[in-house]
Tab-separated table of C-alpha atoms and ligand atoms in Angstrom:
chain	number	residue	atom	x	y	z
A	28	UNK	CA	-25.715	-36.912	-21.920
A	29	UNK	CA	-24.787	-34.208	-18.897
A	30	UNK	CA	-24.433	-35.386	-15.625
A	31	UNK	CA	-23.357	-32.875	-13.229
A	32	UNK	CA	-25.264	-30.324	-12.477
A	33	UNK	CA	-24.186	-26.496	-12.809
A	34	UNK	CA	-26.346	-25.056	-10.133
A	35	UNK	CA	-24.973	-27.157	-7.410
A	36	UNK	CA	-20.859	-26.309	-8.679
A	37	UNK	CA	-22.262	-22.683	-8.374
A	38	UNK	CA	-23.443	-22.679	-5.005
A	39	UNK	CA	-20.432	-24.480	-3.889
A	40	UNK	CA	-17.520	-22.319	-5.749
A	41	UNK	CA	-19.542	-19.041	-4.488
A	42	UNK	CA	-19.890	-20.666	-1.303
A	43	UNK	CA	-16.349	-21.120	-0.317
A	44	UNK	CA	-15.561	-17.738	-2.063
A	45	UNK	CA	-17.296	-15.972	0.865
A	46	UNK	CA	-14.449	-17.526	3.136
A	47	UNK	CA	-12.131	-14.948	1.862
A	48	UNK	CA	-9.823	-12.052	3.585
A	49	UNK	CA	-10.125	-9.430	1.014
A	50	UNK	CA	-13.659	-9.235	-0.253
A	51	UNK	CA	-14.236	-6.949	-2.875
A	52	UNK	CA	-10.461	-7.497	-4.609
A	53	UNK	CA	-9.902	-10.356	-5.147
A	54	UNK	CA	-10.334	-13.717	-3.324
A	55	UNK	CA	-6.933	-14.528	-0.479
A	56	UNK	CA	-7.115	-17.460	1.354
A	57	UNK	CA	-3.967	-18.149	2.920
A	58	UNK	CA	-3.041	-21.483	4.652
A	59	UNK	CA	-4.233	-21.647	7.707
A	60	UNK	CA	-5.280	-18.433	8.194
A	61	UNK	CA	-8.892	-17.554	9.883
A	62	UNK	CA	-10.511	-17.833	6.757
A	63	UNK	CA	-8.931	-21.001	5.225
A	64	UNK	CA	-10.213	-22.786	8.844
A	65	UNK	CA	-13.693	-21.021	7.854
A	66	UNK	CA	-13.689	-22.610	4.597
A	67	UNK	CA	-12.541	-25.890	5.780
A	68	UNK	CA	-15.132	-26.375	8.123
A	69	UNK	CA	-17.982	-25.308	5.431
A	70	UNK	CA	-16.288	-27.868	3.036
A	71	UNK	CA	-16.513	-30.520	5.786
A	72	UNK	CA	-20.749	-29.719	5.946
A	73	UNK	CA	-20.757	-29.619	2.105
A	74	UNK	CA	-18.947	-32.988	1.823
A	75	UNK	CA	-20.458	-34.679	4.528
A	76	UNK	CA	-23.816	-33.486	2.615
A	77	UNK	CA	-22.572	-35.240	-0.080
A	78	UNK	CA	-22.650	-38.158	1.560
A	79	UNK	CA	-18.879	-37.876	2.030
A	80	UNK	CA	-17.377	-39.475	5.493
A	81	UNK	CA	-14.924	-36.485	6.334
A	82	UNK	CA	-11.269	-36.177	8.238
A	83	UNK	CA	-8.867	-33.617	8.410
A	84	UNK	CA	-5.397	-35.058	7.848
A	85	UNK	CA	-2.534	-33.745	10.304
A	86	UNK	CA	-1.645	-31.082	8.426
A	87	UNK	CA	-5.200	-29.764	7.509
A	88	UNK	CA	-5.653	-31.392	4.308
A	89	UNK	CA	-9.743	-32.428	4.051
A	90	UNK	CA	-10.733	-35.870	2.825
A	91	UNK	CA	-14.236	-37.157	2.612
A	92	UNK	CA	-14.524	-40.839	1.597
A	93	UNK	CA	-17.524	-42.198	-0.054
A	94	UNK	CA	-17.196	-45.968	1.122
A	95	UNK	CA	-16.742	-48.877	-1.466
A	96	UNK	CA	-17.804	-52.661	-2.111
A	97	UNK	CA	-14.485	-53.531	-0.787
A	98	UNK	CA	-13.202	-51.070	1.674
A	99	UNK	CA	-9.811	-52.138	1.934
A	100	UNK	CA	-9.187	-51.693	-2.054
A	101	UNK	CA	-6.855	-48.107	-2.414
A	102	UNK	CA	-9.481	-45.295	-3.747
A	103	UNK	CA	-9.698	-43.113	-6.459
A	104	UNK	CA	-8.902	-39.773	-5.135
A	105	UNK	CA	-10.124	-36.424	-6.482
A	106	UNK	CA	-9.236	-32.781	-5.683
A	107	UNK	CA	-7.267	-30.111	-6.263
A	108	UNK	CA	-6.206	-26.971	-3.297
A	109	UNK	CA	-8.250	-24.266	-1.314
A	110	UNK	CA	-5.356	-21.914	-0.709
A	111	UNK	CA	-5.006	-19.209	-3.150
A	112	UNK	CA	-2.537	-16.532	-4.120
A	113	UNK	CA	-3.087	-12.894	-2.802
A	114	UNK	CA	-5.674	-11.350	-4.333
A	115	UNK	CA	-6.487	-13.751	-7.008
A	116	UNK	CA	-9.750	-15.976	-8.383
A	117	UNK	CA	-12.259	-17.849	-6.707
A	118	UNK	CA	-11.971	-20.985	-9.223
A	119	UNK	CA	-8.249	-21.567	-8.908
A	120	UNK	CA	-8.406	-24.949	-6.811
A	121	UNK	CA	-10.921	-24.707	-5.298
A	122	UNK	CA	-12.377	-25.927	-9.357
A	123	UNK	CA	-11.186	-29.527	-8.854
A	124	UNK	CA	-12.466	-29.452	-4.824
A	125	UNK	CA	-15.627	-28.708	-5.733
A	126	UNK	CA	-15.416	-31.155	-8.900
A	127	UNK	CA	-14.590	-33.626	-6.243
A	128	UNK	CA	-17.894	-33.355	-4.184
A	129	UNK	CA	-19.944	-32.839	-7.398
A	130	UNK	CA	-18.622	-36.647	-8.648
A	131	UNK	CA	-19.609	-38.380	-5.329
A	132	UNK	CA	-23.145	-36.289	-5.298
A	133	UNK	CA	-23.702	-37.822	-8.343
A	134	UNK	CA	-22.561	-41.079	-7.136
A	135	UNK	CA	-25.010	-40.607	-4.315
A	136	UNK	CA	-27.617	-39.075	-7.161
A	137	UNK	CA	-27.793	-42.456	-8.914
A	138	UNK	CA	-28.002	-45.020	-5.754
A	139	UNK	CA	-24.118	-45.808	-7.295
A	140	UNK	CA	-21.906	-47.655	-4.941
A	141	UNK	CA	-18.665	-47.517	-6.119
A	142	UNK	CA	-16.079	-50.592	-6.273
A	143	UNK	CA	-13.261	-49.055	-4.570
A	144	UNK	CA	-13.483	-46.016	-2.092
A	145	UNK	CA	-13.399	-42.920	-3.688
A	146	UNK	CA	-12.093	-40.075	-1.876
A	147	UNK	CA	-12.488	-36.303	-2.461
A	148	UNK	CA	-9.505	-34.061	-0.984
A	149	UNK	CA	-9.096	-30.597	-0.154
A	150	UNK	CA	-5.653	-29.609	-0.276
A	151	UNK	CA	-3.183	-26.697	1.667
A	152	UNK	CA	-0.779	-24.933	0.620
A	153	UNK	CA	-0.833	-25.599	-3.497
A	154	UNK	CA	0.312	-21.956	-4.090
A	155	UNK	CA	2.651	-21.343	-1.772
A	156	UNK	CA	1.897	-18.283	-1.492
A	157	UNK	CA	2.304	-17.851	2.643
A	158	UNK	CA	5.050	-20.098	3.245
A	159	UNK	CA	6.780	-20.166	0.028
A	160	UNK	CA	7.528	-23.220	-2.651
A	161	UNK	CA	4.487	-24.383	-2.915
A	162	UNK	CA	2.589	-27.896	-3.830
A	163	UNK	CA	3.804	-28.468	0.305
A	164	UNK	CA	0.661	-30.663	0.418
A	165	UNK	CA	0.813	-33.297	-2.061
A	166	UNK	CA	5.127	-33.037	-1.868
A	167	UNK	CA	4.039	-34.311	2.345
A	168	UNK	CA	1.641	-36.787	1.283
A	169	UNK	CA	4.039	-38.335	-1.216
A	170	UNK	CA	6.798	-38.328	0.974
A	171	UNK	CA	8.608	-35.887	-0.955
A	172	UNK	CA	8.904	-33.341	2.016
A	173	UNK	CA	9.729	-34.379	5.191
A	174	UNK	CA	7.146	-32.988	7.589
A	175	UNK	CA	9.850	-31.361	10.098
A	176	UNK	CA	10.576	-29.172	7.578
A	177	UNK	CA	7.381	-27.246	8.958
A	178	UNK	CA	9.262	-25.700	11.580
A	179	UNK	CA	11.809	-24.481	9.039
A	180	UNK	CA	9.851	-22.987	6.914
A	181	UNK	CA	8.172	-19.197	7.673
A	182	UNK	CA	5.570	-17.331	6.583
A	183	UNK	CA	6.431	-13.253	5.778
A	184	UNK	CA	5.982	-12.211	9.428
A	185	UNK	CA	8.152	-15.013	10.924
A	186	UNK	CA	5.672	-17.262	11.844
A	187	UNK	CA	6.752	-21.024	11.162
A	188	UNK	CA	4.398	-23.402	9.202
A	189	UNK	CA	4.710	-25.520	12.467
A	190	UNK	CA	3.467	-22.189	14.941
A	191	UNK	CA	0.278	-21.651	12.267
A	192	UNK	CA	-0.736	-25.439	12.152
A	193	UNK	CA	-0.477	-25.503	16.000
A	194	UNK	CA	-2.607	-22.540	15.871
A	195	UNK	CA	-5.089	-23.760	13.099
A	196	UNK	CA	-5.909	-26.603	16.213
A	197	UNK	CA	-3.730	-29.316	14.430
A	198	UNK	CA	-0.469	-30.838	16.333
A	199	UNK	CA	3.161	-30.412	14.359
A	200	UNK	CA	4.196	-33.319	16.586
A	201	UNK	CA	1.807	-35.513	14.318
A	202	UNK	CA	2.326	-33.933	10.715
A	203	UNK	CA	4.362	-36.770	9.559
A	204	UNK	CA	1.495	-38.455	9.949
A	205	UNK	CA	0.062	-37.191	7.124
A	206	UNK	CA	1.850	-39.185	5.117
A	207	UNK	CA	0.608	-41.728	2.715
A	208	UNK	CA	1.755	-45.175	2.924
A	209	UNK	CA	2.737	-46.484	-0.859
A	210	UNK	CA	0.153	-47.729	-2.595
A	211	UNK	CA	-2.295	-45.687	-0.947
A	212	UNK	CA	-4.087	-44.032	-4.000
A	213	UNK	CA	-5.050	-45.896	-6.826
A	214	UNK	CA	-5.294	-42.890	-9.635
A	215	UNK	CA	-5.010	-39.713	-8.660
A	216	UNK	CA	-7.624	-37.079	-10.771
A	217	UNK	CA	-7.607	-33.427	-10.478
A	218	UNK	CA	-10.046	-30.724	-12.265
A	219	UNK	CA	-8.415	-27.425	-13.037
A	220	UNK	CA	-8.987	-24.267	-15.159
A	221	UNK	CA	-6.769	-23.897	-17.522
A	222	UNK	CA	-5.652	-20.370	-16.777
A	223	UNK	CA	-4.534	-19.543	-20.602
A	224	UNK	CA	-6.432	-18.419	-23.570
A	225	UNK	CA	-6.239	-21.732	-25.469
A	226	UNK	CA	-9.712	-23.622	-24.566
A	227	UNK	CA	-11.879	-20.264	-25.419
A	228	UNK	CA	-9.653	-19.608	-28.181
A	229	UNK	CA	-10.369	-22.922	-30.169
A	230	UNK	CA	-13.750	-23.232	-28.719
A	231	UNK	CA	-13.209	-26.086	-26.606
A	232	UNK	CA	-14.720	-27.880	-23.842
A	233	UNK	CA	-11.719	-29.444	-22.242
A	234	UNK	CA	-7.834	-30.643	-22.646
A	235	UNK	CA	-6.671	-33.540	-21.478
A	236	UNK	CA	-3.366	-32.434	-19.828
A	237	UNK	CA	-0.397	-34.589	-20.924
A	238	UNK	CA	2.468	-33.286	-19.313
A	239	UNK	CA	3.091	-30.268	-16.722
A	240	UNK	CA	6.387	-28.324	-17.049
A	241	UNK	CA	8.885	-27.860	-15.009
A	242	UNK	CA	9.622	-25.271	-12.245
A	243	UNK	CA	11.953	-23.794	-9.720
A	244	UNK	CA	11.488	-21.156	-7.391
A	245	UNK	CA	14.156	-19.795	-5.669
A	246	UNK	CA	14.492	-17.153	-3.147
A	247	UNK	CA	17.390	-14.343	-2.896
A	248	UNK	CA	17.891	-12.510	-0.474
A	249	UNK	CA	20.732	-9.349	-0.536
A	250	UNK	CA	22.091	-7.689	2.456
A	251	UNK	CA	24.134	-4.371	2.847
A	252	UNK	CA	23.876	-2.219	5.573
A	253	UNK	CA	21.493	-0.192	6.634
A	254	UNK	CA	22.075	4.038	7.058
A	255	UNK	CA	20.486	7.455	7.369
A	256	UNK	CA	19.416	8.642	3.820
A	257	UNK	CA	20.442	11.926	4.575
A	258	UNK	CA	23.677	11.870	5.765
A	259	UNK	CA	25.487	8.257	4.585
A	260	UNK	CA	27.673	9.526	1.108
A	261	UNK	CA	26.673	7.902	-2.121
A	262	UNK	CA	29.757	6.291	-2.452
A	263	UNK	CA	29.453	5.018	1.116
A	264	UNK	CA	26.725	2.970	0.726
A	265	UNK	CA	25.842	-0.693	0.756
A	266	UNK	CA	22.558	-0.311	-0.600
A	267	UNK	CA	20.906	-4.098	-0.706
A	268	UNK	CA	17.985	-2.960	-2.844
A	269	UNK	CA	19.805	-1.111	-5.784
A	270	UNK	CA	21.893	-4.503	-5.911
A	271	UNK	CA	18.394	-6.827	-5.785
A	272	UNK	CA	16.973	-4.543	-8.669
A	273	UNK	CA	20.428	-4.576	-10.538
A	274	UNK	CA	19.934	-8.172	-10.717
A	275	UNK	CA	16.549	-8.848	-11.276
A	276	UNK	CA	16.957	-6.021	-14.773
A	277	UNK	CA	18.528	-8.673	-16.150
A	278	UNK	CA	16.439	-11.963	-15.219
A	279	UNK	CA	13.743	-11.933	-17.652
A	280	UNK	CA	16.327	-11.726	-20.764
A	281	UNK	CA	18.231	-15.068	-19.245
A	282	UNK	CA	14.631	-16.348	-20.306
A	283	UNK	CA	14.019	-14.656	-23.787
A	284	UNK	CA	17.661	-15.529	-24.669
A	285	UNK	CA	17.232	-19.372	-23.910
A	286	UNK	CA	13.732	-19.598	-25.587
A	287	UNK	CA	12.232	-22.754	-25.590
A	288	UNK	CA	9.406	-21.828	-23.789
A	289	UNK	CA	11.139	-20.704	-20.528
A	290	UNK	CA	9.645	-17.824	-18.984
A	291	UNK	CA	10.775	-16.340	-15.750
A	292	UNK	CA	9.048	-14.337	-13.387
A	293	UNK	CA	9.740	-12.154	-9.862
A	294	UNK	CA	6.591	-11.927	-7.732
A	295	UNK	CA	7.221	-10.731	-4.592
A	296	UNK	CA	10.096	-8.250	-2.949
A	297	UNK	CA	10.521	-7.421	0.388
A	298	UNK	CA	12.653	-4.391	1.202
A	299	UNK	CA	13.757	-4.004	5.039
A	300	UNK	CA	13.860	-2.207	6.980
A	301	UNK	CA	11.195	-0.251	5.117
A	302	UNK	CA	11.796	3.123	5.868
A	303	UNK	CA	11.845	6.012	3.083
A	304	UNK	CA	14.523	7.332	4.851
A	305	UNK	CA	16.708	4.544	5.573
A	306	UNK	CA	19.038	2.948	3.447
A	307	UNK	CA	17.744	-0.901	2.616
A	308	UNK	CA	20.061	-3.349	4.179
A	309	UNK	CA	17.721	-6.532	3.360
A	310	UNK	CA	16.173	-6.874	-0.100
A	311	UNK	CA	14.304	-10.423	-0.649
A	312	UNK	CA	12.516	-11.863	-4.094
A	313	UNK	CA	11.466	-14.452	-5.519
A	314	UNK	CA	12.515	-16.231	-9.218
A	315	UNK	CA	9.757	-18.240	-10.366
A	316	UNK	CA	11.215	-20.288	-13.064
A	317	UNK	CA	9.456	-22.570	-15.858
A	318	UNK	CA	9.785	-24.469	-18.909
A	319	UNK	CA	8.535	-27.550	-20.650
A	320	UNK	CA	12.076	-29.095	-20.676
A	321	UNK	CA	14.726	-30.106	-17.823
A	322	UNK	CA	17.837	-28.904	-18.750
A	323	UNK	CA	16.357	-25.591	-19.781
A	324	UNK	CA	15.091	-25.474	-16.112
A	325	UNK	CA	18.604	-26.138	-14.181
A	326	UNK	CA	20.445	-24.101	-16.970
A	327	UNK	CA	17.900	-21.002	-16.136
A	328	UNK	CA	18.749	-21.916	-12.619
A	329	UNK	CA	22.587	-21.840	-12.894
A	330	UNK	CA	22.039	-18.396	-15.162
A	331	UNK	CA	20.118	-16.915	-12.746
A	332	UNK	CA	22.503	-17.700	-9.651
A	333	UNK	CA	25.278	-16.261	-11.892
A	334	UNK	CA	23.766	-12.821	-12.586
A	335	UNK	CA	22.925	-12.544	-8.366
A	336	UNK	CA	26.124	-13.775	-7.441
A	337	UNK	CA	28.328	-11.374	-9.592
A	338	UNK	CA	25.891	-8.298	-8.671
A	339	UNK	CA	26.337	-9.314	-4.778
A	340	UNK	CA	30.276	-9.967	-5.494
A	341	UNK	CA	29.877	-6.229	-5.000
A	342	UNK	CA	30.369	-5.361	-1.641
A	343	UNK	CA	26.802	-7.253	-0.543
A	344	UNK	CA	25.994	-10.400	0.912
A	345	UNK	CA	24.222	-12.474	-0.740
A	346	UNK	CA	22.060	-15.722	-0.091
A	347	UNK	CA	20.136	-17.883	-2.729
A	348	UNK	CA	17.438	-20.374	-1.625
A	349	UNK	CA	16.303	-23.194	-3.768
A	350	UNK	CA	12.409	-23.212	-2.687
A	351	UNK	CA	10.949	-25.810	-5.223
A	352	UNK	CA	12.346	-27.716	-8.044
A	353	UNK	CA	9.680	-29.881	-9.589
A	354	UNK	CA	10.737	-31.589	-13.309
A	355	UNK	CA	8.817	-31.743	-16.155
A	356	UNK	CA	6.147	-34.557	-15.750
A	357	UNK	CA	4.622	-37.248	-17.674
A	358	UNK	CA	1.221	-37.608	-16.202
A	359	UNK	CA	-0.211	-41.425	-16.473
A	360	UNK	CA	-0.889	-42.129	-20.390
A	361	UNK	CA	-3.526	-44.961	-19.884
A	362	UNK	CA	-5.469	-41.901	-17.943
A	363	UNK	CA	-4.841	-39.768	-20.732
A	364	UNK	CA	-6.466	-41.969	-23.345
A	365	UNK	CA	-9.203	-42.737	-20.885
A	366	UNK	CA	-10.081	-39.611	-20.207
A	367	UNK	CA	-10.086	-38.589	-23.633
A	368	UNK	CA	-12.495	-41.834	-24.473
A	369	UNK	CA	-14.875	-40.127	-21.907
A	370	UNK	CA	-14.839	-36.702	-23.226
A	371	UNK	CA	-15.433	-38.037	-26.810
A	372	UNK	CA	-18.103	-40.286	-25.666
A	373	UNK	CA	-19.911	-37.140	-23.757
A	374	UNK	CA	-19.494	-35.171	-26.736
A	375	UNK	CA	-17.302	-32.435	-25.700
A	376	UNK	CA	-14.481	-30.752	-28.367
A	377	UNK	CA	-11.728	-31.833	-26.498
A	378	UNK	CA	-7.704	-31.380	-26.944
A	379	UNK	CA	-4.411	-32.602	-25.282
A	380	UNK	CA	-2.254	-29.823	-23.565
A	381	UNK	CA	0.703	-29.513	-21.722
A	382	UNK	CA	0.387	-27.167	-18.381
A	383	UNK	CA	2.140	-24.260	-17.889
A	384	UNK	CA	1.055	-23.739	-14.291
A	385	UNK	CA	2.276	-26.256	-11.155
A	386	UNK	CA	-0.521	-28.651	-10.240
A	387	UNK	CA	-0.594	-31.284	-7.514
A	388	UNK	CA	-1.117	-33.660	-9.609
A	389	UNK	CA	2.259	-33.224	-11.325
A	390	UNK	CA	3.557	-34.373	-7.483
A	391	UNK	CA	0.858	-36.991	-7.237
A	392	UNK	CA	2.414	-38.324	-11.023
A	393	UNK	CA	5.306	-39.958	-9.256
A	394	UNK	CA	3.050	-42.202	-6.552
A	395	UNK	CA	0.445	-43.164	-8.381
A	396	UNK	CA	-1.540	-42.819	-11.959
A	397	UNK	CA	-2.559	-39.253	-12.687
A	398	UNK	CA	-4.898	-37.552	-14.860
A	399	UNK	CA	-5.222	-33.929	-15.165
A	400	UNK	CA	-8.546	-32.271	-17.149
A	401	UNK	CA	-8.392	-28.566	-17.570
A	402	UNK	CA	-11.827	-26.650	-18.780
A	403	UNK	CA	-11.494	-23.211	-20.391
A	404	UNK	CA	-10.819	-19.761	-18.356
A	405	UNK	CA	-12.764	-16.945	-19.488
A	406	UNK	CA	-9.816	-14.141	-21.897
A	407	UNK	CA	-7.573	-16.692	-19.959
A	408	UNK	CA	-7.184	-15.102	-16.963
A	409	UNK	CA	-5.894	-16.610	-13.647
A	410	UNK	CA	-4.275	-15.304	-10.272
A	411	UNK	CA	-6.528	-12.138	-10.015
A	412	UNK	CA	-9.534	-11.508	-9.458
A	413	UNK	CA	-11.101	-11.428	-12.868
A	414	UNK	CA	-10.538	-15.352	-12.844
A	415	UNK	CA	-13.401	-16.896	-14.425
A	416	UNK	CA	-14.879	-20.431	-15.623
A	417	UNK	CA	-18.885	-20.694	-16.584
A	418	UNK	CA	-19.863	-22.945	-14.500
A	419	UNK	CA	-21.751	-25.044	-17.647
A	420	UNK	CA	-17.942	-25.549	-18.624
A	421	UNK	CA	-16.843	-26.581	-15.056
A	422	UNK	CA	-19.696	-28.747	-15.167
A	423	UNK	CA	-18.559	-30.672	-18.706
A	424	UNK	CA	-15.050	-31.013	-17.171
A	425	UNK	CA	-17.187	-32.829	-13.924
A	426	UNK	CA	-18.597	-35.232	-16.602
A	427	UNK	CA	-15.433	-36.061	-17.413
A	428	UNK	CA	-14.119	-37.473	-14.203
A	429	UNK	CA	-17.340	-38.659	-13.274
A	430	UNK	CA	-17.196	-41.378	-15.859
A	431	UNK	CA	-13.482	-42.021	-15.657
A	432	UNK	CA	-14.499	-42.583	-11.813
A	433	UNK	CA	-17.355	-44.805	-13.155
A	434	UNK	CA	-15.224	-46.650	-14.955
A	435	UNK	CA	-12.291	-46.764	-12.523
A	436	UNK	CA	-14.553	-48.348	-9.623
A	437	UNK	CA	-16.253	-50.774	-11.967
A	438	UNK	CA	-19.962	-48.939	-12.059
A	439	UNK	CA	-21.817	-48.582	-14.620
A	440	UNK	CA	-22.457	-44.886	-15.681
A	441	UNK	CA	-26.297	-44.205	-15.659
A	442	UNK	CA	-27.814	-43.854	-19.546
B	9	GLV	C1	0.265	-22.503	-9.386
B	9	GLV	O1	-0.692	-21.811	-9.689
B	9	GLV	C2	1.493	-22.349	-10.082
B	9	GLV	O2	1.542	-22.749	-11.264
B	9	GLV	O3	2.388	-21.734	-9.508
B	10	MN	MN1	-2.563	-21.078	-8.881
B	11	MN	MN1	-4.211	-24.210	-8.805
């Protein structure tokens, strides 16, 4: 038995891809930028097609509720993000958005009224790739980030989250208002591609995600001082970006050395002022830092500190941000065998995994039951623009959820 229909993900994944600031390479949606409030409005029409009843929340996350037999039960919610990274895939998020909509057009489909609300949302911010951290929207929603924190935190050119959601048309005085009370969700369910080689390897249809790993990301930032290229003495220089690269050599062994399955990563470096004739006197990157256990987390932390400290002990200053520390996460078990049940009973070669990459849901796994379903990613690509996810296989993960939903809201899938 299929369910969801291909077609329709199609038209709504390449949709929302056209809301995209660098067509051509890549797809970059940052948080509220002019295309994310683009593709927010055009998922609004597509949800409220859906038969969806839409809001924005107060800090721009999209919800669209398809009402239940008893309204005031807590719903089933459903999404994933619609940020992405810079220059990355058009499936990364927004995957589980769209998987979202597809379940409650096939609610609508059948003449199925649910038991319980179920709600479709939209997220910001998942990447973190203009304000930094990342998962900012589910960490608000849960409570886990205190909403003032907006006007704290900047994006590259200085502009505070708080200053870009006054100018997406939202008010920061209100963003705490985002926040759920508890008890507010009743499972949380997010579609995702898996962005590895493991599904296309074995040949499967979908995992059932277990467990997500943990992460850091931290932020360091060197200063020296800043001089004419020409004339400033080689041994009279602070130079902040030979000491940032002096450090960051050595990063990626602290990984390989602890094994385990850490891996460590630098993504981004910004070198001010920026002149090829100016001695650097700010150098800033990131540490993105993961593994499937805890202590091998903080002890890559503590590791990592070590090696910037001691290479800024000489002569620079140096400054080390803690961005996002997430632990490794259970996700709900119950889910896990559900979903599993419903993959088996649809037919699909199924397996359990644990995630590699940050997902909401592993935020959403502390408020309320959480199931994560990953469907294969095409030579296991993901973050760049080669991303890709038939969308027959997006449509078998849909199934998926749609009859956990089913079941969750006590309706009877159709035969
Ligand atoms: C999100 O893609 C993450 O794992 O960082
Ligand atoms: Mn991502
Ligand atoms: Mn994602």
């Amino acid at each position: 038995m299929r369910y969801a229909d291909p077609a329709r993900i199609e038209a709504l994944i390449e949709g929302l891809d056209r809301f995209n600031a660098t067509p051509g390479q890549g797809t970059t949606r940052l948080t509220y930028s002019p295309e994310f409030r683009a593709a927010s409005d055009w998922l609004a029409a597509r949800m409220r097609d859906a038969g969806l009843t839409v809001r924005e929340d107060a800090v721009g996350n999209l919800w669209g509720r398809l009402e239940g037999r008893d309204p005031a039960l807590a719903p089933v919610v459903i999404g994933s993000h619609f940020d992405s990274v810079p220059h990355g895939g058009r499936f990364d998020g927004p995957a589980g958005v769209v998987a979202g909509i597809e379940v409650a057009a096939l609610f609508r489909q059948h003449g199925l009224t649910p038991g319980r609300p179920v709600e479709v949302i939209a997220m910001i911010e998942e990447e973190g790739a203009r304000f930094g951290g990342g998962l900012m929207a589910s960490r608000i929603l849960t409570g886990r980030m205190d909403a003032a924190r907006l006007h704290d935190i900047a994006d590259g050119a200085g502009v505070t989250a708080a200053e870009a959601l006054a100018a997406y048309g939202l008010d920061p005085a209100r963003a705490h208002q985002a926040r759920l009370a508890p008890g507010a969700i009743h499972v949380f369910l997010e579609l995702h591609i898996e962005q590895g080689p493991v599904l296309e390897a074995h040949g499967q249809d979908v995992a059932i995600v277990d467990r997500i790993v943990g992460l850091a990301q931290l932020k360091a930032t060197f200063r020296g001082q800043a001089g004419h290229a020409g004339t400033t003495p080689m041994a009279n220089r602070r130079d902040a970006l030979v000491g940032a690269v002096t450090a960051l050599a050595q990063l990626p062994d602290l990984a390989r050395r602890i094994g385990r399955d850490a891996v460590l990563t630098v993504g981004r470096m910004e070198v001010l002022p920026g002149g090829a004739n100016v001695i650097p006197d700010r150098v800033s990157f990131t540490v993105d830092i993961r593994a499937p256990e805890e202590g091998v987390v903080t002890d890559l932390i503590a590791q990592t500190r070590a090696v910037i400290e001691q290479v800024g002990g000489n002569g620079l200053g140096v400054e080390i941000e803690q961005q996002l520390f997430a632990a490794p996460t259970p996700l709900s078990a119950p889910l896990h065998a559900a979903l599993t049940r419903h993959a088996e009973r649809l037919g699909l070669q199924g397996r359990t995994m644990v995630s590699g990459a940050g997902h909401d849901a592993m935020i959403f796994a502390d408020f309320a039951p959480t199931g994560l379903v990953f469907v294969p990613s095409r030579d296991g690509i993901s973050h760049a623009p080669q991303e890709w996810t038939d969308f027959g296989q997006l449509a078998k993960g849909v199934d998926v959820l749609f009859l956990a939903a089913c079941e969750l809201t006590g309706v009877r899938p159709p035969a």
